[in-house]
Amino acid sequence: MTRVMAGAGSEIRIAMRNRWVAIAVAMMALFALVLSAAGSAPTGQIGADKLSVTVASLTSLAVYLVPLLALLMSFDAVAGEIERGTLPLILTYPVSRGEILAGKFLAHLAVLGIALLAGYGVAAVAAFAFDPGAAAGLPALVRLLLSSLLLGAAFLGAGYAVSAVSRRPGAAAGAAIGLWLVFVVLYDLGLLAAVVADGGGAFTTGVFPWLLLANPADAFRLYNLAASEAAGAAAGVAGAAQTIPPALALSLLLVWAAGGFALALLAFRRVRP
Amino acid sequence: MLTCSRVTRTFGAVEALRDVSLSVAEGERVALLGHNGAGKSTLMKTILALIPATSGEIRVAGAAPGDRAAREATAYLPENAAFHPALTGREQIALYLRLRGEPASKAGSLLERVGLEQAADRRIGTYSKGMRQRVGLAQALIGRPRLMVLDEPTSGLDPVSRREFYAILADLARDGTAILLSSHALTEVEARTDRIAILSKGRLVANDTLANLRREAGLPIHIQVAARPETVGDVARRLDGTRVNGVRVDLTCAHGDKLSRLGQIAGLGGMIEDVEVIPPSLEDLYTHFSRRADQ
Ligand SMILES: Nc1ncnc2c1ncn2[C@@H]1O[C@H](COP(=O)(O)OP(=O)(O)OP(=O)(O)O)[C@@H](O)[C@H]1O
Ligand SMILES: [Mg+2]
């Protein structure tokens, strides 16, 4: 454990020197501010407090930003060490590859956590400023924060795996962008097209909700929508959110986070320096 | 401390190591020599389990390479040691210390030992090549390793630091550390290691002390006789040597004839001014053993 913490400390220091912490915090805070300034969520639920509405719009923001931040931080993790030539030496030390990876993981998760706290904190402060009853939305905000971390963890793991498989930072960056496009953008577009083509048939009611769970970004969206009173915009997702209990969506998110790390470790173990 | 028996490693059609058997005992310093691409780095990497051997067996401190016990006992300095440019020397060494379960506070004294105390709090990205090499040396000194594997440790070091480096190695060897180091600087390893191993195209072509290698090679010894301008012709004739200039005569002789030749020279008495005996250098031996392997 001391070895994991040693690695994590060093990675956090590197993240600060490389301005990663500053960039991530600025990005999250800026987007949260813009969302708050824009006023209300697109749905503008009657009766919902201001914070719950903000959380709903933050959710649709986090689905894009959190995976992006996680992939940006992780794609260089293994490929960068190979490129710099720092990997062989560290592998001769009495540390396991799992410990090396866990150190990076903890550090990057901490950076992500700081950025999320800053962003969501800004949004919460803004909500409280306009609506004294915003406290009703606090549980939703906490749920959003925790599930965002899980979503980030899943994509950190995926980023490490891509990094280890690609071996070169350039290739890893390309693969990370591809991963983001597929999981965050194309997957949903594909499902949407299928739902439209199906026209409310067996696919839409039977298969579609489960396909949503097969993608961590959708599991995240589903969990926050299902758990929240301010239901989301997309009718399809809202419908699915009624079929799938929030606890299931959350446990799948956990599985994704753990699975991402396991995948990363598997890929890292195969790397020959 | 380290034994390699019949280690072979192939990369596709390239036989980087072939049947290499080599051992290093406690307190012994072994220099690993060989041309570019001879397999020195490959041998070191197999010892550290960075690449597996195709066949053969390696034991490090009684364990298989890559085992926890082996890794705890071994320090490694890779060829072209690299570090994260955003960390300072002190932070980098502190990380390595903690990975070996040592307190990070020892970083200062380690950096001082390799002469980096002034630059300890500057980023490694701003270091010169020799300074980076010293960071590599500092990390190799962590926690009294029982085996040190150093791949071209003095490359990039200035002459004074080289001498200091070999002084550190001598201290470690005295305390029982087994040291395997590779080098292309033959003159410096000649006097400062206990045994010489020469790799040529992946095969071990020599592995013995310098004195034994000299005897085995049987290379001629050079004797330079300094005469005076009026006697030099006579001296060359009587000794059957080659006159190289107005005062000097050169002779070569086999190892066994050395004393009788010197007797002859001494017999000339006042005709000569001085005499110098030059044994075959490590460079000569290196060329001899590498060539012999080619035939
Ligand atoms: N990963 C690899 N893939 C393919 N061939 C390799 C690999 N590593 C080493 N080789 C080959 O193995 C041989 C030995 O290489 P090695 O690096 O051990 O040489 P060396 O003795 O350290 O040389 P130098 O003095 O230049 O450092 C070379 O022919 C090299 O091309
Ligand atoms: Mg080499």
PDB file of C-alpha atoms in Angstrom, chain A residues 51-244:
ATOM      1  CA  LEU A  51     -30.551  22.384  -7.701  1.00  0.00           C
ATOM      2  CA  SER A  52     -32.380  19.266  -8.968  1.00  0.00           C
ATOM      3  CA  VAL A  53     -32.827  20.998 -12.288  1.00  0.00           C
ATOM      4  CA  THR A  54     -29.148  21.927 -12.361  1.00  0.00           C
ATOM      5  CA  VAL A  55     -28.189  18.335 -11.563  1.00  0.00           C
ATOM      6  CA  ALA A  56     -30.251  17.148 -14.508  1.00  0.00           C
ATOM      7  CA  SER A  57     -28.364  19.432 -16.872  1.00  0.00           C
ATOM      8  CA  LEU A  58     -25.035  18.642 -15.191  1.00  0.00           C
ATOM      9  CA  THR A  59     -25.738  14.967 -15.842  1.00  0.00           C
ATOM     10  CA  SER A  60     -25.968  15.486 -19.572  1.00  0.00           C
ATOM     11  CA  LEU A  61     -22.792  17.572 -19.421  1.00  0.00           C
ATOM     12  CA  ALA A  62     -20.879  15.008 -17.326  1.00  0.00           C
ATOM     13  CA  VAL A  63     -21.714  12.231 -19.779  1.00  0.00           C
ATOM     14  CA  TYR A  64     -19.467  13.988 -22.294  1.00  0.00           C
ATOM     15  CA  LEU A  65     -16.905  15.704 -20.099  1.00  0.00           C
ATOM     16  CA  VAL A  66     -16.062  13.058 -17.511  1.00  0.00           C
ATOM     17  CA  PRO A  67     -15.103  10.342 -20.016  1.00  0.00           C
ATOM     18  CA  LEU A  68     -13.161  12.952 -21.994  1.00  0.00           C
ATOM     19  CA  LEU A  69     -11.187  14.121 -18.959  1.00  0.00           C
ATOM     20  CA  ALA A  70     -10.541  10.547 -17.852  1.00  0.00           C
ATOM     21  CA  LEU A  71      -9.281   9.503 -21.286  1.00  0.00           C
ATOM     22  CA  LEU A  72      -7.125  12.620 -21.627  1.00  0.00           C
ATOM     23  CA  MET A  73      -5.426  11.837 -18.327  1.00  0.00           C
ATOM     24  CA  SER A  74      -4.979   8.124 -18.911  1.00  0.00           C
ATOM     25  CA  PHE A  75      -3.998   7.647 -22.552  1.00  0.00           C
ATOM     26  CA  ASP A  76      -0.356   8.562 -21.830  1.00  0.00           C
ATOM     27  CA  ALA A  77      -0.011   6.476 -18.670  1.00  0.00           C
ATOM     28  CA  VAL A  78       1.705   3.411 -20.123  1.00  0.00           C
ATOM     29  CA  ALA A  79       2.581   4.575 -23.642  1.00  0.00           C
ATOM     30  CA  GLY A  80       4.266   7.689 -22.239  1.00  0.00           C
ATOM     31  CA  GLU A  81       6.453   5.588 -19.939  1.00  0.00           C
ATOM     32  CA  ILE A  82       7.403   3.343 -22.835  1.00  0.00           C
ATOM     33  CA  GLU A  83       8.202   6.351 -25.028  1.00  0.00           C
ATOM     34  CA  ARG A  84      10.294   8.091 -22.370  1.00  0.00           C
ATOM     35  CA  GLY A  85      12.070   4.841 -21.548  1.00  0.00           C
ATOM     36  CA  THR A  86      11.148   5.012 -17.871  1.00  0.00           C
ATOM     37  CA  LEU A  87       9.233   1.737 -17.813  1.00  0.00           C
ATOM     38  CA  PRO A  88      12.065  -0.848 -17.759  1.00  0.00           C
ATOM     39  CA  LEU A  89      13.674   0.594 -14.638  1.00  0.00           C
ATOM     40  CA  ILE A  90      10.466   0.775 -12.614  1.00  0.00           C
ATOM     41  CA  LEU A  91       9.627  -2.813 -13.601  1.00  0.00           C
ATOM     42  CA  THR A  92      12.856  -4.028 -11.974  1.00  0.00           C
ATOM     43  CA  TYR A  93      11.745  -2.579  -8.647  1.00  0.00           C
ATOM     44  CA  PRO A  94       9.995  -4.784  -6.099  1.00  0.00           C
ATOM     45  CA  VAL A  95       6.552  -3.500  -7.087  1.00  0.00           C
ATOM     46  CA  SER A  96       3.890  -5.403  -8.994  1.00  0.00           C
ATOM     47  CA  ARG A  97       2.348  -4.038 -12.142  1.00  0.00           C
ATOM     48  CA  GLY A  98      -0.970  -3.904 -10.301  1.00  0.00           C
ATOM     49  CA  GLU A  99       0.594  -1.586  -7.712  1.00  0.00           C
ATOM     50  CA  ILE A 100       2.085   0.654 -10.410  1.00  0.00           C
ATOM     51  CA  LEU A 101      -1.263   0.915 -12.177  1.00  0.00           C
ATOM     52  CA  ALA A 102      -3.184   1.408  -8.928  1.00  0.00           C
ATOM     53  CA  GLY A 103      -0.933   4.355  -8.052  1.00  0.00           C
ATOM     54  CA  LYS A 104      -1.688   6.060 -11.340  1.00  0.00           C
ATOM     55  CA  PHE A 105      -5.376   5.221 -10.998  1.00  0.00           C
ATOM     56  CA  LEU A 106      -5.697   6.713  -7.509  1.00  0.00           C
ATOM     57  CA  ALA A 107      -3.875   9.875  -8.563  1.00  0.00           C
ATOM     58  CA  HIS A 108      -5.947  10.404 -11.687  1.00  0.00           C
ATOM     59  CA  LEU A 109      -9.165   9.649  -9.826  1.00  0.00           C
ATOM     60  CA  ALA A 110      -8.179  12.227  -7.216  1.00  0.00           C
ATOM     61  CA  VAL A 111      -7.543  14.851  -9.910  1.00  0.00           C
ATOM     62  CA  LEU A 112     -10.896  14.033 -11.459  1.00  0.00           C
ATOM     63  CA  GLY A 113     -12.535  14.267  -8.036  1.00  0.00           C
ATOM     64  CA  ILE A 114     -11.053  17.711  -7.442  1.00  0.00           C
ATOM     65  CA  ALA A 115     -12.302  18.903 -10.836  1.00  0.00           C
ATOM     66  CA  LEU A 116     -15.775  17.494 -10.212  1.00  0.00           C
ATOM     67  CA  LEU A 117     -15.972  19.053  -6.764  1.00  0.00           C
ATOM     68  CA  ALA A 118     -15.009  22.399  -8.238  1.00  0.00           C
ATOM     69  CA  GLY A 119     -17.489  22.174 -11.109  1.00  0.00           C
ATOM     70  CA  TYR A 120     -20.425  20.793  -9.163  1.00  0.00           C
ATOM     71  CA  GLY A 121     -19.588  23.079  -6.273  1.00  0.00           C
ATOM     72  CA  VAL A 122     -19.863  26.127  -8.515  1.00  0.00           C
ATOM     73  CA  ALA A 123     -23.199  24.896  -9.840  1.00  0.00           C
ATOM     74  CA  ALA A 124     -24.516  24.201  -6.331  1.00  0.00           C
ATOM     75  CA  VAL A 125     -23.506  27.622  -5.065  1.00  0.00           C
ATOM     76  CA  ALA A 126     -25.262  29.228  -8.031  1.00  0.00           C
ATOM     77  CA  ALA A 127     -28.416  27.169  -7.397  1.00  0.00           C
ATOM     78  CA  PHE A 128     -28.504  28.114  -3.724  1.00  0.00           C
ATOM     79  CA  ALA A 129     -28.057  31.769  -4.648  1.00  0.00           C
ATOM     80  CA  PHE A 130     -31.250  31.757  -6.704  1.00  0.00           C
ATOM     81  CA  ASP A 131     -33.361  29.258  -4.790  1.00  0.00           C
ATOM     82  CA  PRO A 132     -33.313  28.908  -0.985  1.00  0.00           C
ATOM     83  CA  GLY A 133     -35.121  25.596  -1.362  1.00  0.00           C
ATOM     84  CA  ALA A 134     -32.279  24.107  -3.358  1.00  0.00           C
ATOM     85  CA  ALA A 135     -31.309  21.862  -0.438  1.00  0.00           C
ATOM     86  CA  ALA A 136     -33.926  19.405  -1.684  1.00  0.00           C
ATOM     87  CA  GLY A 137     -31.624  18.703  -4.613  1.00  0.00           C
ATOM     88  CA  LEU A 138     -28.559  17.880  -2.509  1.00  0.00           C
ATOM     89  CA  PRO A 139     -29.046  14.070  -2.545  1.00  0.00           C
ATOM     90  CA  ALA A 140     -29.221  14.208  -6.328  1.00  0.00           C
ATOM     91  CA  LEU A 141     -25.975  16.190  -6.407  1.00  0.00           C
ATOM     92  CA  VAL A 142     -24.205  13.656  -4.178  1.00  0.00           C
ATOM     93  CA  ARG A 143     -25.485  10.824  -6.389  1.00  0.00           C
ATOM     94  CA  LEU A 144     -24.202  12.687  -9.422  1.00  0.00           C
ATOM     95  CA  LEU A 145     -20.779  13.212  -7.862  1.00  0.00           C
ATOM     96  CA  LEU A 146     -20.336   9.575  -6.855  1.00  0.00           C
ATOM     97  CA  SER A 147     -21.615   8.169 -10.126  1.00  0.00           C
ATOM     98  CA  SER A 148     -19.419  10.644 -12.031  1.00  0.00           C
ATOM     99  CA  LEU A 149     -16.400   9.254 -10.190  1.00  0.00           C
ATOM    100  CA  LEU A 150     -17.443   5.724 -11.133  1.00  0.00           C
ATOM    101  CA  LEU A 151     -17.910   6.769 -14.736  1.00  0.00           C
ATOM    102  CA  GLY A 152     -14.487   8.430 -14.654  1.00  0.00           C
ATOM    103  CA  ALA A 153     -12.951   5.296 -13.137  1.00  0.00           C
ATOM    104  CA  ALA A 154     -14.367   3.147 -15.938  1.00  0.00           C
ATOM    105  CA  PHE A 155     -12.870   5.407 -18.598  1.00  0.00           C
ATOM    106  CA  LEU A 156      -9.561   5.741 -16.756  1.00  0.00           C
ATOM    107  CA  GLY A 157      -9.263   1.965 -16.897  1.00  0.00           C
ATOM    108  CA  ALA A 158     -10.229   1.922 -20.562  1.00  0.00           C
ATOM    109  CA  GLY A 159      -7.662   4.655 -21.212  1.00  0.00           C
ATOM    110  CA  TYR A 160      -4.869   2.668 -19.526  1.00  0.00           C
ATOM    111  CA  ALA A 161      -5.799  -0.410 -21.512  1.00  0.00           C
ATOM    112  CA  VAL A 162      -5.677   1.563 -24.754  1.00  0.00           C
ATOM    113  CA  SER A 163      -2.376   3.096 -23.654  1.00  0.00           C
ATOM    114  CA  ALA A 164      -0.813  -0.304 -22.939  1.00  0.00           C
ATOM    115  CA  VAL A 165      -2.053  -1.859 -26.164  1.00  0.00           C
ATOM    116  CA  SER A 166      -1.009   1.065 -28.396  1.00  0.00           C
ATOM    117  CA  ARG A 167       2.475   1.438 -26.813  1.00  0.00           C
ATOM    118  CA  ARG A 168       2.973   4.845 -28.497  1.00  0.00           C
ATOM    119  CA  PRO A 169       1.417   8.043 -27.129  1.00  0.00           C
ATOM    120  CA  GLY A 170       0.289   9.227 -30.567  1.00  0.00           C
ATOM    121  CA  ALA A 171      -1.502   5.993 -31.324  1.00  0.00           C
ATOM    122  CA  ALA A 172      -2.902   5.879 -27.798  1.00  0.00           C
ATOM    123  CA  ALA A 173      -4.322   9.398 -28.145  1.00  0.00           C
ATOM    124  CA  GLY A 174      -6.022   8.436 -31.409  1.00  0.00           C
ATOM    125  CA  ALA A 175      -7.446   5.284 -29.887  1.00  0.00           C
ATOM    126  CA  ALA A 176      -8.670   7.214 -26.843  1.00  0.00           C
ATOM    127  CA  ILE A 177     -10.516   9.704 -29.026  1.00  0.00           C
ATOM    128  CA  GLY A 178     -12.020   6.787 -30.947  1.00  0.00           C
ATOM    129  CA  LEU A 179     -13.111   5.175 -27.701  1.00  0.00           C
ATOM    130  CA  TRP A 180     -14.777   8.405 -26.589  1.00  0.00           C
ATOM    131  CA  LEU A 181     -16.568   8.828 -29.902  1.00  0.00           C
ATOM    132  CA  VAL A 182     -17.845   5.268 -29.895  1.00  0.00           C
ATOM    133  CA  PHE A 183     -19.005   5.065 -26.284  1.00  0.00           C
ATOM    134  CA  VAL A 184     -20.223   8.596 -25.771  1.00  0.00           C
ATOM    135  CA  VAL A 185     -21.528   9.659 -29.178  1.00  0.00           C
ATOM    136  CA  LEU A 186     -21.904   6.910 -31.767  1.00  0.00           C
ATOM    137  CA  TYR A 187     -23.316   4.267 -29.439  1.00  0.00           C
ATOM    138  CA  ASP A 188     -26.271   6.472 -28.557  1.00  0.00           C
ATOM    139  CA  LEU A 189     -26.791   7.557 -32.155  1.00  0.00           C
ATOM    140  CA  GLY A 190     -26.867   3.937 -33.212  1.00  0.00           C
ATOM    141  CA  LEU A 191     -29.370   3.027 -30.528  1.00  0.00           C
ATOM    142  CA  LEU A 192     -31.498   6.010 -31.435  1.00  0.00           C
ATOM    143  CA  ALA A 193     -31.552   4.988 -35.082  1.00  0.00           C
ATOM    144  CA  ALA A 194     -32.515   1.448 -34.065  1.00  0.00           C
ATOM    145  CA  VAL A 195     -35.299   2.699 -31.816  1.00  0.00           C
ATOM    146  CA  VAL A 196     -36.665   4.928 -34.585  1.00  0.00           C
ATOM    147  CA  ALA A 197     -36.553   2.085 -37.095  1.00  0.00           C
ATOM    148  CA  ASP A 198     -38.191  -0.273 -34.617  1.00  0.00           C
ATOM    149  CA  GLY A 199     -41.085   2.144 -34.043  1.00  0.00           C
ATOM    150  CA  GLY A 200     -41.884   1.099 -30.489  1.00  0.00           C
ATOM    151  CA  GLY A 201     -41.673  -2.656 -31.105  1.00  0.00           C
ATOM    152  CA  ALA A 202     -40.074  -5.447 -29.110  1.00  0.00           C
ATOM    153  CA  PHE A 203     -36.597  -3.986 -29.503  1.00  0.00           C
ATOM    154  CA  THR A 204     -37.530  -0.708 -27.868  1.00  0.00           C
ATOM    155  CA  THR A 205     -39.184  -2.265 -24.849  1.00  0.00           C
ATOM    156  CA  GLY A 206     -37.162  -5.453 -24.427  1.00  0.00           C
ATOM    157  CA  VAL A 207     -33.615  -5.095 -25.721  1.00  0.00           C
ATOM    158  CA  PHE A 208     -32.987  -1.373 -25.707  1.00  0.00           C
ATOM    159  CA  PRO A 209     -32.829  -0.820 -21.902  1.00  0.00           C
ATOM    160  CA  TRP A 210     -30.251  -3.561 -21.531  1.00  0.00           C
ATOM    161  CA  LEU A 211     -28.183  -2.224 -24.398  1.00  0.00           C
ATOM    162  CA  LEU A 212     -28.098   1.066 -22.523  1.00  0.00           C
ATOM    163  CA  LEU A 213     -26.599  -0.679 -19.531  1.00  0.00           C
ATOM    164  CA  ALA A 214     -23.915  -2.218 -21.728  1.00  0.00           C
ATOM    165  CA  ASN A 215     -22.324   1.226 -22.036  1.00  0.00           C
ATOM    166  CA  PRO A 216     -20.969   2.914 -18.889  1.00  0.00           C
ATOM    167  CA  ALA A 217     -21.948   6.368 -20.176  1.00  0.00           C
ATOM    168  CA  ASP A 218     -25.567   5.286 -20.604  1.00  0.00           C
ATOM    169  CA  ALA A 219     -25.604   3.378 -17.316  1.00  0.00           C
ATOM    170  CA  PHE A 220     -24.482   6.638 -15.710  1.00  0.00           C
ATOM    171  CA  ARG A 221     -27.202   8.639 -17.423  1.00  0.00           C
ATOM    172  CA  LEU A 222     -29.794   6.023 -16.599  1.00  0.00           C
ATOM    173  CA  TYR A 223     -28.834   5.905 -12.934  1.00  0.00           C
ATOM    174  CA  ASN A 224     -29.018   9.654 -12.476  1.00  0.00           C
ATOM    175  CA  LEU A 225     -32.282   9.981 -14.380  1.00  0.00           C
ATOM    176  CA  ALA A 226     -33.923   7.065 -12.660  1.00  0.00           C
ATOM    177  CA  ALA A 227     -32.890   8.260  -9.253  1.00  0.00           C
ATOM    178  CA  SER A 228     -33.793  11.844  -9.920  1.00  0.00           C
ATOM    179  CA  GLU A 229     -37.221  13.396  -9.831  1.00  0.00           C
ATOM    180  CA  ALA A 230     -36.407  15.754 -12.645  1.00  0.00           C
ATOM    181  CA  ALA A 231     -36.642  13.270 -15.491  1.00  0.00           C
ATOM    182  CA  GLY A 232     -34.434  13.695 -18.509  1.00  0.00           C
ATOM    183  CA  ALA A 233     -35.169  15.064 -21.898  1.00  0.00           C
ATOM    184  CA  ALA A 234     -34.813  12.083 -24.190  1.00  0.00           C
ATOM    185  CA  ALA A 235     -38.043  10.159 -24.087  1.00  0.00           C
ATOM    186  CA  GLY A 236     -36.345   6.866 -24.946  1.00  0.00           C
ATOM    187  CA  VAL A 237     -33.902   7.112 -22.113  1.00  0.00           C
ATOM    188  CA  ALA A 238     -36.592   8.313 -19.735  1.00  0.00           C
ATOM    189  CA  GLY A 239     -38.712   5.358 -20.701  1.00  0.00           C
ATOM    190  CA  ALA A 240     -35.845   2.978 -20.125  1.00  0.00           C
ATOM    191  CA  ALA A 241     -35.146   4.688 -16.846  1.00  0.00           C
ATOM    192  CA  GLN A 242     -38.506   3.477 -15.665  1.00  0.00           C
ATOM    193  CA  THR A 243     -37.772  -0.130 -16.628  1.00  0.00           C
ATOM    194  CA  ILE A 244     -34.424  -0.343 -14.884  1.00  0.00           C
TER     195      ILE A 244
END
